[in-house]
mmCIF file of C-alpha atoms in Angstrom:
data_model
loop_
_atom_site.group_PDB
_atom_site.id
_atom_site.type_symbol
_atom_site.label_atom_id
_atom_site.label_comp_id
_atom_site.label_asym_id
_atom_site.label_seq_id
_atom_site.Cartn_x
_atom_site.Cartn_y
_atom_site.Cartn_z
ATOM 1 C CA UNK A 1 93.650 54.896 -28.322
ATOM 2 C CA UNK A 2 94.043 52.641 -25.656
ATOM 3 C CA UNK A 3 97.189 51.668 -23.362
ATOM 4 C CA UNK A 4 99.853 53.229 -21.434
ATOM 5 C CA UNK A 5 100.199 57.068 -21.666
ATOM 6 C CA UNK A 6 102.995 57.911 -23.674
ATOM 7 C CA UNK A 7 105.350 61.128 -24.024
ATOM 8 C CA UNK A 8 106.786 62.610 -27.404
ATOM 9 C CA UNK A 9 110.286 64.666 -27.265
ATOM 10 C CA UNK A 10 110.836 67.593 -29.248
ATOM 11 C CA UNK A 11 112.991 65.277 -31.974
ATOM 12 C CA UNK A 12 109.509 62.990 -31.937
ATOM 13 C CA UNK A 13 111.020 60.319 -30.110
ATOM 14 C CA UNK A 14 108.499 58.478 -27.627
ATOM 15 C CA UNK A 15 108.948 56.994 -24.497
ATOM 16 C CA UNK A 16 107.076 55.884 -21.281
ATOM 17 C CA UNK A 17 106.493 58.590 -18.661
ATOM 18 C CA UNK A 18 109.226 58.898 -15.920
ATOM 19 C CA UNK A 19 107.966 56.404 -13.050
ATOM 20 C CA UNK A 20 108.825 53.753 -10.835
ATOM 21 C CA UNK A 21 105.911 50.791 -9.856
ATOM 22 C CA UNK A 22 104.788 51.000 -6.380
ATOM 23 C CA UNK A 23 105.713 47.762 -4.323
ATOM 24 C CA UNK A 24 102.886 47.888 -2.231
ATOM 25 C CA UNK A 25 103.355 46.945 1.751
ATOM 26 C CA UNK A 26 106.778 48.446 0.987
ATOM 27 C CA UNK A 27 108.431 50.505 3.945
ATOM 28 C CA UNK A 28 109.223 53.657 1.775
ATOM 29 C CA UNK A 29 105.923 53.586 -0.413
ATOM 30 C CA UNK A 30 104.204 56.311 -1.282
ATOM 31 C CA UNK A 31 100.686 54.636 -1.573
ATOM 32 C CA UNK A 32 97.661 55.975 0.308
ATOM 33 C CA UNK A 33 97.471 55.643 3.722
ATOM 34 C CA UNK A 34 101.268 55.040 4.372
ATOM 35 C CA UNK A 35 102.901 58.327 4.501
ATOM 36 C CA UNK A 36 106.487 59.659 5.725
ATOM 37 C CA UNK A 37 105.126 58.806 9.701
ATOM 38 C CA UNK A 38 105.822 54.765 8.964
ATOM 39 C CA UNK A 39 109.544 55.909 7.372
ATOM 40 C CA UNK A 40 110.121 58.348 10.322
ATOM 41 C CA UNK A 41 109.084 55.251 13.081
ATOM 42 C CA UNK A 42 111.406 52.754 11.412
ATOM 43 C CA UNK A 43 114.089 55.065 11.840
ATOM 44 C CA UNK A 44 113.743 55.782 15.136
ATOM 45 C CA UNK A 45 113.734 52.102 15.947
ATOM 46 C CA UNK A 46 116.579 51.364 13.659
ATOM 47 C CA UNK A 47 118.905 54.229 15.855
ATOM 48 C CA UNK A 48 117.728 52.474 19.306
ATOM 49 C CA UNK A 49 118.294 48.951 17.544
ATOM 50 C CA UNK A 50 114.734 48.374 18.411
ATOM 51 C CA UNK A 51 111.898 46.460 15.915
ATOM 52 C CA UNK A 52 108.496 46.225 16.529
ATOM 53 C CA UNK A 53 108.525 42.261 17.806
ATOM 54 C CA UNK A 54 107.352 42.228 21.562
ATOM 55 C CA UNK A 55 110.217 41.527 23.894
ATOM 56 C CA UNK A 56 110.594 38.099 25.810
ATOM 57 C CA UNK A 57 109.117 37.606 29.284
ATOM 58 C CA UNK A 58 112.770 36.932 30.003
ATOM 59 C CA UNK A 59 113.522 40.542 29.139
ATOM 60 C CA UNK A 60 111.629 42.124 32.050
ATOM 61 C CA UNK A 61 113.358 41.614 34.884
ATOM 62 C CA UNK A 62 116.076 44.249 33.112
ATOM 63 C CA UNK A 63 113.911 46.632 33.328
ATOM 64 C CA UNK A 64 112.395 46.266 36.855
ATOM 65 C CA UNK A 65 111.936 49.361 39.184
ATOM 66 C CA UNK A 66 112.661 47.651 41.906
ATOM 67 C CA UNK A 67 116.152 46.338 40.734
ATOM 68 C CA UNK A 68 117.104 50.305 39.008
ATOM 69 C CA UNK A 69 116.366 51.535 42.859
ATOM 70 C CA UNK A 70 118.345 49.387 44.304
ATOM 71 C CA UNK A 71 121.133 49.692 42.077
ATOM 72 C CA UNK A 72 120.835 53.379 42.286
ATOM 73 C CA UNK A 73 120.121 53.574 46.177
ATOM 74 C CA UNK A 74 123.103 51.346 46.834
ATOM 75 C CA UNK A 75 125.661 52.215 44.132
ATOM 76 C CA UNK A 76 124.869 55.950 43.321
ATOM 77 C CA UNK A 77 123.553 58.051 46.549
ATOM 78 C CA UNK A 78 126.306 58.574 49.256
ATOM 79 C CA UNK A 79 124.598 58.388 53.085
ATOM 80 C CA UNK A 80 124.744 61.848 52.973
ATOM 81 C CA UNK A 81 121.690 61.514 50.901
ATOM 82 C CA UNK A 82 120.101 58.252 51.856
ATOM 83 C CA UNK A 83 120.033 59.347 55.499
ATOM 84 C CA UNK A 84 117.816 62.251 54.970
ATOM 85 C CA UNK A 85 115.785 60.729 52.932
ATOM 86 C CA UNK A 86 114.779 57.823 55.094
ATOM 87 C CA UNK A 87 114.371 60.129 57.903
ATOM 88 C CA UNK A 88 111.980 62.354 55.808
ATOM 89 C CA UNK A 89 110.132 59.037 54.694
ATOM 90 C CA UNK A 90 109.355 58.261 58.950
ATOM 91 C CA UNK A 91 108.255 61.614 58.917
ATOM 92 C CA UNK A 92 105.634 61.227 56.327
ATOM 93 C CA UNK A 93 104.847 57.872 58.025
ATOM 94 C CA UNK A 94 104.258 59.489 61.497
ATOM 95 C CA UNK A 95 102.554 62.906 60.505
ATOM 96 C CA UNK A 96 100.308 60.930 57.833
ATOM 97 C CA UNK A 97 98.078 59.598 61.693
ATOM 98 C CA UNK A 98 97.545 60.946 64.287
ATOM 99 C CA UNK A 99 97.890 57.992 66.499
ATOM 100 C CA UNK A 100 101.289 57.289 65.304
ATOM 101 C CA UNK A 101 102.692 58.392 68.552
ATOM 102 C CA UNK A 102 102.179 55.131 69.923
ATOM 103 C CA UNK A 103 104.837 53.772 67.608
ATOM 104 C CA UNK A 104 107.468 56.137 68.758
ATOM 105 C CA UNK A 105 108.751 55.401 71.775
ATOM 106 C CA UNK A 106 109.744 51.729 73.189
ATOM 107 C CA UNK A 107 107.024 49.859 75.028
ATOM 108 C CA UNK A 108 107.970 49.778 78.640
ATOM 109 C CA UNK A 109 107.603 46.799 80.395
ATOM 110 C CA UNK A 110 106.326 48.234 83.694
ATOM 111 C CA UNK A 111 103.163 49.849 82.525
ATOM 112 C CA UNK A 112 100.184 48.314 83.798
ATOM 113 C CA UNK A 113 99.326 48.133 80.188
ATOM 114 C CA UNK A 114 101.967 45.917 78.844
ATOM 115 C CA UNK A 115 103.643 44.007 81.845
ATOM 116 C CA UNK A 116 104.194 40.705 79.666
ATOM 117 C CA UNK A 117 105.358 42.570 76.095
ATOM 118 C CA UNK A 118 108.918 40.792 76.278
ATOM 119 C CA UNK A 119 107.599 37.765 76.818
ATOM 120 C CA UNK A 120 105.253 38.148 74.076
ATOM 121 C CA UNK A 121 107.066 40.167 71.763
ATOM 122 C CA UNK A 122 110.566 38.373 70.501
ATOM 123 C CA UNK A 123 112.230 41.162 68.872
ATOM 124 C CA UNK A 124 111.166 44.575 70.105
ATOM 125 C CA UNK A 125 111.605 47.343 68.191
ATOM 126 C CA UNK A 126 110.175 50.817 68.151
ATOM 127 C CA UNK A 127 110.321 54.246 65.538
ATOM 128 C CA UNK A 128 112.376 55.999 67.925
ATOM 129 C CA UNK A 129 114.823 53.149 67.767
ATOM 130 C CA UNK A 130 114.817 53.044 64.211
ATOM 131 C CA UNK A 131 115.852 56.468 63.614
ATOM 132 C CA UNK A 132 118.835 55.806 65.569
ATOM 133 C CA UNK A 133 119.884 53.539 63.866
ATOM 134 C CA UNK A 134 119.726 55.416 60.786
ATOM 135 C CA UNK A 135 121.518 57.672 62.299
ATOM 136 C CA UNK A 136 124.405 55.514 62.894
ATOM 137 C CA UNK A 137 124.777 53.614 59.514
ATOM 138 C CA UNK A 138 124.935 54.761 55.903
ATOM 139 C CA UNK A 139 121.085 53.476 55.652
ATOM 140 C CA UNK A 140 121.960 51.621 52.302
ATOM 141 C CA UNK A 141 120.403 48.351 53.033
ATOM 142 C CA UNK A 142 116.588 49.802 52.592
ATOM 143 C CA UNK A 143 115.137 46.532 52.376
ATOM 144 C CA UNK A 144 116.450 46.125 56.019
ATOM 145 C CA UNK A 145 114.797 49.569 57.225
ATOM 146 C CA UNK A 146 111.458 48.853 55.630
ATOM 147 C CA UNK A 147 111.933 45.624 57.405
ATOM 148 C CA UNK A 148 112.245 47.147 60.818
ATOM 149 C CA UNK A 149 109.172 49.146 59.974
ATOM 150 C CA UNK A 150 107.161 46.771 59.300
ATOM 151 C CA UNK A 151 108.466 44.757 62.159
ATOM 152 C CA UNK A 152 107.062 47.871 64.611
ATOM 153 C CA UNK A 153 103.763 47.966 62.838
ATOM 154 C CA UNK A 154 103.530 44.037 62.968
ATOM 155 C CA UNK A 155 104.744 43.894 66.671
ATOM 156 C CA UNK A 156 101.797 45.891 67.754
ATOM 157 C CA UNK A 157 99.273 43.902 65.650
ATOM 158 C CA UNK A 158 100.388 40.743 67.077
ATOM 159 C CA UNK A 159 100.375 41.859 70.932
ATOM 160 C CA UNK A 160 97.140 44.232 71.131
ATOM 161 C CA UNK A 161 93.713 42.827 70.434
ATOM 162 C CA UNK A 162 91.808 43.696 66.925
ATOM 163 C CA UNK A 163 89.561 45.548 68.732
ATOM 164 C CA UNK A 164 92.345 47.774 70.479
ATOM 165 C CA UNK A 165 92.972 51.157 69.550
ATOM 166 C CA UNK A 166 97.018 50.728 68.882
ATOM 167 C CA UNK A 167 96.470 47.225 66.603
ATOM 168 C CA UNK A 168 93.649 49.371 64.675
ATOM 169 C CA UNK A 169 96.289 52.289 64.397
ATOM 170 C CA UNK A 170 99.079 49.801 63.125
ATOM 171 C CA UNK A 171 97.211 48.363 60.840
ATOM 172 C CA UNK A 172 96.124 51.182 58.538
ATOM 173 C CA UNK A 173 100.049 52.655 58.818
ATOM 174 C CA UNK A 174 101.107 49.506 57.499
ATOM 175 C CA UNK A 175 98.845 50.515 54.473
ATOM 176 C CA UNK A 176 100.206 53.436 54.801
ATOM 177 C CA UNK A 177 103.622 52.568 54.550
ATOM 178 C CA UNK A 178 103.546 50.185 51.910
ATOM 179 C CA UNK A 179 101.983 53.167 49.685
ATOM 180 C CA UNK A 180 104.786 55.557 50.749
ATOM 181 C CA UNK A 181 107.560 52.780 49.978
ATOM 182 C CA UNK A 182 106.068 52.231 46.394
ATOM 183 C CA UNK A 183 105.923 56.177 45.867
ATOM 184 C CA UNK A 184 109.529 56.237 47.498
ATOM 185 C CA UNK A 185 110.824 53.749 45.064
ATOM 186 C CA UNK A 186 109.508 55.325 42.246
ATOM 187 C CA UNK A 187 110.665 58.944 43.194
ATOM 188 C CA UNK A 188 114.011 57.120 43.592
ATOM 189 C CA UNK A 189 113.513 55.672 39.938
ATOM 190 C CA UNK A 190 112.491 58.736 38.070
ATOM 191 C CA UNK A 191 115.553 60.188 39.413
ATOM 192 C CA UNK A 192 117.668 57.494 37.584
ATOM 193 C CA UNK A 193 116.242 58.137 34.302
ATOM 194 C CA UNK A 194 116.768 61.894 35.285
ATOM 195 C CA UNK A 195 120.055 61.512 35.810
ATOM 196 C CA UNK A 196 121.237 58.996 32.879
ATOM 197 C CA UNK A 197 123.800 61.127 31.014
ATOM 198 C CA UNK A 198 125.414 62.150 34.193
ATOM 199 C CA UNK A 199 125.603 58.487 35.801
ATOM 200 C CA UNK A 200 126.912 57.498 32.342
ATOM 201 C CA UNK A 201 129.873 59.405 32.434
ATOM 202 C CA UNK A 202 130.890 59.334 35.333
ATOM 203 C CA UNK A 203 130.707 55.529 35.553
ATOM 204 C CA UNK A 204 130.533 54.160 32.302
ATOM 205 C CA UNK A 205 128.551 51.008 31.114
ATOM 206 C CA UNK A 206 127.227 49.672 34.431
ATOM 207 C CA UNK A 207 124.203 47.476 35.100
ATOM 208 C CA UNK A 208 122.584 50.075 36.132
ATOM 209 C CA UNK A 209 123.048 52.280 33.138
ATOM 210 C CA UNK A 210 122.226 49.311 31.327
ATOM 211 C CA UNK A 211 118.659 49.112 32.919
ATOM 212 C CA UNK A 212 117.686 52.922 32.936
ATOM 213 C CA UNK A 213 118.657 52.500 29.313
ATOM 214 C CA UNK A 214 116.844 49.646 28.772
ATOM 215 C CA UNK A 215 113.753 51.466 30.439
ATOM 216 C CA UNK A 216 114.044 54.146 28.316
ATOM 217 C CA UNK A 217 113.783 52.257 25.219
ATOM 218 C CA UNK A 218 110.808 50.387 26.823
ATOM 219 C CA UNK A 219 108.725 53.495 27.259
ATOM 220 C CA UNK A 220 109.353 54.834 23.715
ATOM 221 C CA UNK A 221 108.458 51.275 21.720
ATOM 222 C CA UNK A 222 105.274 49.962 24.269
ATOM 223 C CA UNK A 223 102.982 53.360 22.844
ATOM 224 C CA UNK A 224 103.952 51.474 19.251
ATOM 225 C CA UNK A 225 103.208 48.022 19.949
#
């Protein structure tokens, strides 16, 4: 007999089978090949108020690392904390070569090496004066210590010739340095995201709980995309 399968009750009353039609492409199917895993992803989305549309371009910049450090080096670490750190970072610098001792002290005029360097050289500047000054502010304005760094390196660069030994020497630390600032930042960063809940409650909805949460979402929808 053909057609749909039919059931008989005990009082011989027939009916269809207990069913519902699949809607296929549906989110809560049970059709091959879209089990419980696509329910379980919507879900999570759903609870971050997340969907699987790519964010704008415009979007990014709310998520940047180097925004979250700076928001988190200015706003969240006391100079008792900073200070350290930035001295620790000059020590990687200056340990990581070992003709970095050229850097260290300031270049005396008198030498028979360098009679002209303040004529040359418009704003001196060398490590050892650098780590004084950290020691006398709350070394929050990084941008301004990298700045002095560099400023050293560069200095050295400009006055010596590519062939001498100290513009060689300055020129691979300023590689150097611009790798230890990046790995800096990003130490810095991870700490953030680390340190979420606490920064949460103790200050509430600020930008920069904004971005670390923002982050966070980021890195558990871009594996979905």
């Amino acid at each position: 007999q053909s057609g749909d399968p039919v059931a008989t009750t005990a009082v011989g009353v027939t009916h269809e089978p207990f069913c519902r039609k699949s809607a296929r492409g549906g989110l809560l199917c049970d059709d091959p090949g879209l089990g419980k895993t696509i329910t379980v992803l919507s879900l999570i989305l759903r609870t971050f108020g997340l969907s699987t549309e790519p964010k704008e371009e415009s979007q990014s910049s709310e998520i940047d690392n180097d925004a979250i450090f700076d928001a988190y080096w200015n706003d969240h670490l006391t100079s008792f904390a900073r200070q350290p750190a930035i001295l620790k970072l000059i020590s990687r610098l200056m340990k990581s070569d070992k003709e970095s001792y050229y850097f260290e002290p300031p270049v005396e005029s008198w030498l028979d090496e360098a009679p002209d360097y303040y004529d040359v050289i418009e704003n001196p500047i060398s490590m050892h004066d650098i780590r004084i000054r950290c020691d006398k502010t709350d070394c929050s304005d990084f941008n301004s210590f990298v700045a002095d760094v560099r400023l050293c390196l560069t200095n050295a660069i400009a006055y010596n010739t590519p062939d001498n030994v100290v513009h060689i020497a300055a020129k691979r630390l300023v590689k150097k340095f611009d790798e230890l600032v990046c790995e800096f930042k990003q130490d810095h960063v991870n700490q953030a995201v680390k340190s979420l809940a606490n920064i949460s409650k103790r200050c509430g909805p600020t930008r920069l709980v904004g971005m670390l949460e923002a982050k966070k979402r980021k890195e558990l929808i871009d594996p979905l995309l």
